[in-house]
PDB file of N, CA and C in Angstrom:
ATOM      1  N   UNK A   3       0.856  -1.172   0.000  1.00 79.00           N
ATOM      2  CA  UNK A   3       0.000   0.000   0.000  1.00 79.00           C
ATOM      3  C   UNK A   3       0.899   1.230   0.000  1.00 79.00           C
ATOM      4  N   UNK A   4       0.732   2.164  -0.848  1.00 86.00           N
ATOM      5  CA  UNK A   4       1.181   3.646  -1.203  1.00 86.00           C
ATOM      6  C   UNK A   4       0.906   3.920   0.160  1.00 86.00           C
ATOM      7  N   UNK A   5       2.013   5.537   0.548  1.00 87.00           N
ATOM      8  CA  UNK A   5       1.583   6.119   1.552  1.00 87.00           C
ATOM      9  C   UNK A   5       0.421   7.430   0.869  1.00 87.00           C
ATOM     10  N   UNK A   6       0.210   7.385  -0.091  1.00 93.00           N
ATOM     11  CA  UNK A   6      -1.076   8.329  -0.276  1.00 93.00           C
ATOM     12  C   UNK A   6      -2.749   7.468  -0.187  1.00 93.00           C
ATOM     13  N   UNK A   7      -1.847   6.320  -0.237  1.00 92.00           N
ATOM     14  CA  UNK A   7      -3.930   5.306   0.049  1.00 92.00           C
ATOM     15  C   UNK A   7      -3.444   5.190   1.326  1.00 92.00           C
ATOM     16  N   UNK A   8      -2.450   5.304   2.576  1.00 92.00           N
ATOM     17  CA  UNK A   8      -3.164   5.031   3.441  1.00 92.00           C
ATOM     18  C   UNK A   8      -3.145   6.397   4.249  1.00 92.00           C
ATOM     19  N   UNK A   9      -2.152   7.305   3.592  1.00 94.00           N
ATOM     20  CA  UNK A   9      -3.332   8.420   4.151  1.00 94.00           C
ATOM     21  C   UNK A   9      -4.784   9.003   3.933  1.00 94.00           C
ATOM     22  N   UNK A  10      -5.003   8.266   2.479  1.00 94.00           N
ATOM     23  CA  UNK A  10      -6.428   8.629   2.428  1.00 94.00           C
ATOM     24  C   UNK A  10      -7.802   7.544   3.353  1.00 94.00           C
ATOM     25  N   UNK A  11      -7.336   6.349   3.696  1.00 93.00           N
ATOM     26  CA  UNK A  11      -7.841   5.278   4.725  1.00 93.00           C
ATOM     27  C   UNK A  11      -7.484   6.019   5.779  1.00 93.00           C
ATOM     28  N   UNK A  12      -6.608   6.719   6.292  1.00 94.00           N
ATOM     29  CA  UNK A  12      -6.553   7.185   7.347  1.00 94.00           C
ATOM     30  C   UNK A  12      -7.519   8.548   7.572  1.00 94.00           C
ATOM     31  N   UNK A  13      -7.445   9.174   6.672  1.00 95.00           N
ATOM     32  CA  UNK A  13      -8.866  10.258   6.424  1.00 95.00           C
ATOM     33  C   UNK A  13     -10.067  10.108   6.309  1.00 95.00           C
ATOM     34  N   UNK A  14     -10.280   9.677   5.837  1.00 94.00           N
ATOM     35  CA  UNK A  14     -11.495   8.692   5.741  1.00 94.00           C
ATOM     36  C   UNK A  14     -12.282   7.656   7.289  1.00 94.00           C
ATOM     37  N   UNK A  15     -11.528   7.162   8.077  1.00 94.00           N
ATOM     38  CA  UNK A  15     -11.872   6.940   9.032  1.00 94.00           C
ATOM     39  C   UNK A  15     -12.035   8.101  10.149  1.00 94.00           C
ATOM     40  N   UNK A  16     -11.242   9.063  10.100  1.00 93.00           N
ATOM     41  CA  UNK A  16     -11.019   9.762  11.200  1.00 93.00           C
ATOM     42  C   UNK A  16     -12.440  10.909  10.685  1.00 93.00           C
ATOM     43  N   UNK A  17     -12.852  11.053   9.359  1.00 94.00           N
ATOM     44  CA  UNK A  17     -13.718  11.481   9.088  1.00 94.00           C
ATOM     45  C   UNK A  17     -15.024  11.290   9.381  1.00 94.00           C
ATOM     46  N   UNK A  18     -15.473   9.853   9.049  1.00 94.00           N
ATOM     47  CA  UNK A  18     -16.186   9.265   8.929  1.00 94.00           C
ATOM     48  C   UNK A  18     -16.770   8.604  10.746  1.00 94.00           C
ATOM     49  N   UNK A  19     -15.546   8.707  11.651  1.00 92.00           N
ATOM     50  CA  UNK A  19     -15.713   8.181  13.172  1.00 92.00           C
ATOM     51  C   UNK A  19     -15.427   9.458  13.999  1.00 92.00           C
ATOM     52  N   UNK A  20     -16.236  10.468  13.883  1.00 89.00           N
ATOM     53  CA  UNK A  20     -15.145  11.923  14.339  1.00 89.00           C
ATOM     54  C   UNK A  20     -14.765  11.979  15.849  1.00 89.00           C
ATOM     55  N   UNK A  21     -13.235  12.101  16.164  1.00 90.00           N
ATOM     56  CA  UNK A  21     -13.173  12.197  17.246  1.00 90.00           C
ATOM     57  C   UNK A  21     -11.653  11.143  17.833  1.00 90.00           C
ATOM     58  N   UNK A  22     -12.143  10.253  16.469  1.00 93.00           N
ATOM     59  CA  UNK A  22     -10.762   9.344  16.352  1.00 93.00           C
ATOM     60  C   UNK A  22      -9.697   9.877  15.673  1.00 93.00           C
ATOM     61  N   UNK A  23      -8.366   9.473  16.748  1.00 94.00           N
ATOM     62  CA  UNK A  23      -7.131   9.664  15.986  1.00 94.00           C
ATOM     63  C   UNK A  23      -6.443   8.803  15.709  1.00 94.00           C
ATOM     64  N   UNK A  24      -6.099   8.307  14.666  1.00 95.00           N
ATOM     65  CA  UNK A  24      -5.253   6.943  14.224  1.00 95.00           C
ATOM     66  C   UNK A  24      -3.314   7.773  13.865  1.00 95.00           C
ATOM     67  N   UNK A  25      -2.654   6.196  14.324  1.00 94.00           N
ATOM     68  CA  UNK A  25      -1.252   6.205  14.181  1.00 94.00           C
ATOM     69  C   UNK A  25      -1.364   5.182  14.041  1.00 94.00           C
ATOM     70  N   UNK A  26       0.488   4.527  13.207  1.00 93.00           N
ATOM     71  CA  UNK A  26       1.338   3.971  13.354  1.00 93.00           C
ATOM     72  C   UNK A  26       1.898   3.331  14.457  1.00 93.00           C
ATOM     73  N   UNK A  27       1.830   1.979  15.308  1.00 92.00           N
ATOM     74  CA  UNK A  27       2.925   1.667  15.843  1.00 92.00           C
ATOM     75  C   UNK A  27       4.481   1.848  15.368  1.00 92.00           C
ATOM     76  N   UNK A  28       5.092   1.482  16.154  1.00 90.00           N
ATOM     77  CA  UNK A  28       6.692   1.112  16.286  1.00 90.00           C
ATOM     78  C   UNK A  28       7.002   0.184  15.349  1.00 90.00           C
ATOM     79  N   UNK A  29       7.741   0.466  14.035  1.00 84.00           N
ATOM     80  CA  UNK A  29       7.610  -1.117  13.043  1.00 84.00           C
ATOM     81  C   UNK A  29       6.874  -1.025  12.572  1.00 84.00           C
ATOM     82  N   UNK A  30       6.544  -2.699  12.400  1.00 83.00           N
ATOM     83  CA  UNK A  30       5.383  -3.220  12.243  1.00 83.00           C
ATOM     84  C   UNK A  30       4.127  -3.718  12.699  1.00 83.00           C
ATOM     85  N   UNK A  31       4.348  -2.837  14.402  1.00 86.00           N
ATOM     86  CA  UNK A  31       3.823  -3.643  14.901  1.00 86.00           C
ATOM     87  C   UNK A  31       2.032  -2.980  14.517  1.00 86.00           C
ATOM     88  N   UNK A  32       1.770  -2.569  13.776  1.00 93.00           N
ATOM     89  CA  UNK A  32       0.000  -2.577  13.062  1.00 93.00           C
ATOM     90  C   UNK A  32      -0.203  -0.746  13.812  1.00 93.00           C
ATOM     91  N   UNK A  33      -1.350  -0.545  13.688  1.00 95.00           N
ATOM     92  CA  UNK A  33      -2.280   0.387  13.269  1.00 95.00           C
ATOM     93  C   UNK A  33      -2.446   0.691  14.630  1.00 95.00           C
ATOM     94  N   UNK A  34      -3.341   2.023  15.314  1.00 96.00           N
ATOM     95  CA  UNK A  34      -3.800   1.852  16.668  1.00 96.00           C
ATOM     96  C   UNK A  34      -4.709   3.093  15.819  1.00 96.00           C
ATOM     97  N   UNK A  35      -5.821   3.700  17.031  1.00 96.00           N
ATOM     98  CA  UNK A  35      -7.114   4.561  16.678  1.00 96.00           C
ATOM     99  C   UNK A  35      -7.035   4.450  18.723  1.00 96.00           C
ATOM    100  N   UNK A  36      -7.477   5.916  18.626  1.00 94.00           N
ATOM    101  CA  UNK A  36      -7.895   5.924  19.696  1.00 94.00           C
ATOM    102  C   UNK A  36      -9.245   6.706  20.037  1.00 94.00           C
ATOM    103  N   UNK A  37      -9.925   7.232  20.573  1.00 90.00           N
ATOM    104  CA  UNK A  37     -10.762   8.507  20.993  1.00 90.00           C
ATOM    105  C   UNK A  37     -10.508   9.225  22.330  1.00 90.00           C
ATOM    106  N   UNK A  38      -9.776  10.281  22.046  1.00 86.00           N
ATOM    107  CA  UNK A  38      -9.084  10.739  23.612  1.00 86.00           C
ATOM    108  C   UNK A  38     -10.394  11.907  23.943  1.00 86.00           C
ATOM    109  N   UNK A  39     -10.352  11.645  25.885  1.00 83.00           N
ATOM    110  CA  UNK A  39     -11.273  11.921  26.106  1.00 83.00           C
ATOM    111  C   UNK A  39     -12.601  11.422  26.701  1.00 83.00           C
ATOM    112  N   UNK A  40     -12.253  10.164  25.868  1.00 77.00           N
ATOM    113  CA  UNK A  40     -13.934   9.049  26.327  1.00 77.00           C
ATOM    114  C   UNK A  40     -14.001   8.407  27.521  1.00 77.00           C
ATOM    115  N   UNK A  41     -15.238   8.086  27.947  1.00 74.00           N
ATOM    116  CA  UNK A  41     -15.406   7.083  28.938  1.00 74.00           C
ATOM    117  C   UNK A  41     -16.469   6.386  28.807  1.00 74.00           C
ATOM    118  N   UNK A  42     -16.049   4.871  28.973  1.00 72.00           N
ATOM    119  CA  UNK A  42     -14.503   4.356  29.375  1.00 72.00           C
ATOM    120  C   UNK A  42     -13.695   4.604  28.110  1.00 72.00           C
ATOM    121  N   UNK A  43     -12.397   4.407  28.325  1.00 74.00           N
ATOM    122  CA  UNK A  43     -11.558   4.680  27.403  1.00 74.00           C
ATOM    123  C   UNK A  43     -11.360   4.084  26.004  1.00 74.00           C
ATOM    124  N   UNK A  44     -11.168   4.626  25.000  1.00 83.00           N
ATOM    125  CA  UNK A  44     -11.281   4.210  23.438  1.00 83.00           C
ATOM    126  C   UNK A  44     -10.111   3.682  22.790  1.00 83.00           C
ATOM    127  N   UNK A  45      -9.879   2.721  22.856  1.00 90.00           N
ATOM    128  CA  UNK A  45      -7.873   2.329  22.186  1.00 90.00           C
ATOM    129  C   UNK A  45      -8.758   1.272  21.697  1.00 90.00           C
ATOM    130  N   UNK A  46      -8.152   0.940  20.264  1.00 93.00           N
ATOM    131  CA  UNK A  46      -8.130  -0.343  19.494  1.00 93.00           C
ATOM    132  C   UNK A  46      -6.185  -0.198  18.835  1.00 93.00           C
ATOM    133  N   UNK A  47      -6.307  -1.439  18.791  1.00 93.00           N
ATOM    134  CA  UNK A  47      -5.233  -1.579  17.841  1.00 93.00           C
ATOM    135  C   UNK A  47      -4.626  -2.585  18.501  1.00 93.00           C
ATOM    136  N   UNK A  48      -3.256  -3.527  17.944  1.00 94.00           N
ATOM    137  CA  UNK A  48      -2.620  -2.878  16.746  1.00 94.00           C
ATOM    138  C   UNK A  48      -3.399  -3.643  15.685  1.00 94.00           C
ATOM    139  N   UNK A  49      -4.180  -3.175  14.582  1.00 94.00           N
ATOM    140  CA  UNK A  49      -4.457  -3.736  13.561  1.00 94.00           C
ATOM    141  C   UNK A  49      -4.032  -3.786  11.852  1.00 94.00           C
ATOM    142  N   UNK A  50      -3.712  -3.969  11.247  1.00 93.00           N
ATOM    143  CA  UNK A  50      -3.762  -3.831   9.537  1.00 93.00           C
ATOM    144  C   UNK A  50      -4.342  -2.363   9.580  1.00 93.00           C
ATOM    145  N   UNK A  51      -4.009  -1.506   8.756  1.00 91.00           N
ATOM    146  CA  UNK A  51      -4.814  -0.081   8.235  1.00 91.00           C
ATOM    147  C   UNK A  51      -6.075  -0.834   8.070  1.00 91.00           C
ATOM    148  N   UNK A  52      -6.514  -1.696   7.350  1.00 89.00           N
ATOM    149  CA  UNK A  52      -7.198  -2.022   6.567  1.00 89.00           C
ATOM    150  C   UNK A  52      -8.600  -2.436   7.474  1.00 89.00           C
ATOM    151  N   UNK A  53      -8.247  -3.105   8.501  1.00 94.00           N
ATOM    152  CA  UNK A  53      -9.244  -3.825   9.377  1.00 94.00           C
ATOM    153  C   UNK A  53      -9.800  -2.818  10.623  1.00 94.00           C
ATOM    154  N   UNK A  54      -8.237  -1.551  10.787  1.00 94.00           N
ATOM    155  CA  UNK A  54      -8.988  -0.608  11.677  1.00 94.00           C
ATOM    156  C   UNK A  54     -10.243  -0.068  11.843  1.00 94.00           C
ATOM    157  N   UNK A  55     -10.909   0.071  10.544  1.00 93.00           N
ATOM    158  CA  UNK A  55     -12.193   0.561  10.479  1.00 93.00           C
ATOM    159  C   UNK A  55     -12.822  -0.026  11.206  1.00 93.00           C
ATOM    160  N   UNK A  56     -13.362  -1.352  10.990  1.00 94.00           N
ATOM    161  CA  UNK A  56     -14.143  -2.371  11.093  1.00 94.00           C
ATOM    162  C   UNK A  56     -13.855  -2.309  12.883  1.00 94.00           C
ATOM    163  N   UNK A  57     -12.477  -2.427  13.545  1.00 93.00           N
ATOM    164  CA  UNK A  57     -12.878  -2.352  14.707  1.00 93.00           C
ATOM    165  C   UNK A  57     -12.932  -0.782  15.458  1.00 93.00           C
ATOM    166  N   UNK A  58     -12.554  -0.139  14.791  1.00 94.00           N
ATOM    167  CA  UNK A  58     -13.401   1.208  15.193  1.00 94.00           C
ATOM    168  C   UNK A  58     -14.787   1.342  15.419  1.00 94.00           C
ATOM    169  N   UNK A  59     -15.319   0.618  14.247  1.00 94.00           N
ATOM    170  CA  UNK A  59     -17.027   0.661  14.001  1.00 94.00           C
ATOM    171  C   UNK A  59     -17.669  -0.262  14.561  1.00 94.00           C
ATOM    172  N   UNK A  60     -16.744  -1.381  15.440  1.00 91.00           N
ATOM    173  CA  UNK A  60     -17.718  -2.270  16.707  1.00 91.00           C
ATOM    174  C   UNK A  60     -16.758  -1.629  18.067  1.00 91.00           C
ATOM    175  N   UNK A  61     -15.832  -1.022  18.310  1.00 88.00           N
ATOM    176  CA  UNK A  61     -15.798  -0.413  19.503  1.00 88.00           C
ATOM    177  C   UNK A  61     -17.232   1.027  19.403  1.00 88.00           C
ATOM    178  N   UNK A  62     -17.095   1.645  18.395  1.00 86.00           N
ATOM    179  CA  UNK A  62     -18.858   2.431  18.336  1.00 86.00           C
ATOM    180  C   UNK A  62     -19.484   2.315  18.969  1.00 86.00           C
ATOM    181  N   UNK A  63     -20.065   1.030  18.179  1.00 88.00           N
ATOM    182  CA  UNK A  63     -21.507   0.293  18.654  1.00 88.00           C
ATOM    183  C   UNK A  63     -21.466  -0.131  19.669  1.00 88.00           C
ATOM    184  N   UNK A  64     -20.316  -0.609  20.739  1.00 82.00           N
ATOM    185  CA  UNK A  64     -20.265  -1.198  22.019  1.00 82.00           C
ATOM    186  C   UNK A  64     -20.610   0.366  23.101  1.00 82.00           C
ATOM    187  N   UNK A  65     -19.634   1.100  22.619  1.00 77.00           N
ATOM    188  CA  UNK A  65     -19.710   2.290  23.362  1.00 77.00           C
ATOM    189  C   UNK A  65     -21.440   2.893  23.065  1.00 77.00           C
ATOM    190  N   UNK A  66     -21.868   3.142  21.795  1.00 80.00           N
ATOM    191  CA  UNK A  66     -23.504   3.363  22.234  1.00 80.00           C
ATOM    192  C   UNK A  66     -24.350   2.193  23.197  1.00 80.00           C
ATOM    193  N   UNK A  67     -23.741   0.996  23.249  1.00 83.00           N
ATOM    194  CA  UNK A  67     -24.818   0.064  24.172  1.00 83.00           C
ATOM    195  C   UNK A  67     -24.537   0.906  25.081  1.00 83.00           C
ATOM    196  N   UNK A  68     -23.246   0.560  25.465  1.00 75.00           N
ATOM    197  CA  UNK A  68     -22.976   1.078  27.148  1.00 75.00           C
ATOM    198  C   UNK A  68     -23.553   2.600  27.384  1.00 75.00           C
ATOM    199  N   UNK A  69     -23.712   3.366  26.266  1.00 74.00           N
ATOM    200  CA  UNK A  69     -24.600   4.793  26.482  1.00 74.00           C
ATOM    201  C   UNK A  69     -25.423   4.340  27.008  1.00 74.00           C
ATOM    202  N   UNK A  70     -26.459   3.641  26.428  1.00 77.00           N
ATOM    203  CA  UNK A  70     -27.966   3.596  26.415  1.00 77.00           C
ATOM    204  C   UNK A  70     -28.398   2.588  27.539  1.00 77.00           C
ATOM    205  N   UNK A  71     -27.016   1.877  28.192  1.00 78.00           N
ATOM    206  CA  UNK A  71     -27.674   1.249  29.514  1.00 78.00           C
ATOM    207  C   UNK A  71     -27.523   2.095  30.939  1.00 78.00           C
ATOM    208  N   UNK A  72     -26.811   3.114  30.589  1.00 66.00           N
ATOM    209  CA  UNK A  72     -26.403   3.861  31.644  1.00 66.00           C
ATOM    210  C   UNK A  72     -27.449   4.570  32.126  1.00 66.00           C
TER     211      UNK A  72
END
């Protein structure tokens, strides 16, 4: 992957999930996204660029349950 597709995967999520900031690990060691600020706290990673979305978009949905039972 070009570094212009994954800065545009990286725009694109942070767009699309507002509030998230995605990096680079150390290496190789994969992808991280966080949401600073939240509670409870928002870290996924380390994943593929590719798969970050996907667990961005079920840490989401976990974080609206836990809204809506509170």
């Amino acid at each position: 992957m070009s570094g212009e597709q994954e800065q545009e995967l990286i725009a694109a999520l942070e767009r699309d999930f507002e509030g998230w900031h995605v990096w680079k690990g150390v290496g190789d060691t994969g992808w991280y996204a966080k949401r600073p600020r939240s509670s409870p706290p928002a870290v996924v990673g380390p994943y593929p660029l590719e798969a970050l979305r996907d667990e961005v978009a079920q840490r989401e949905a976990a974080h609206k349950r836990w809204e809506l039972g509170r």
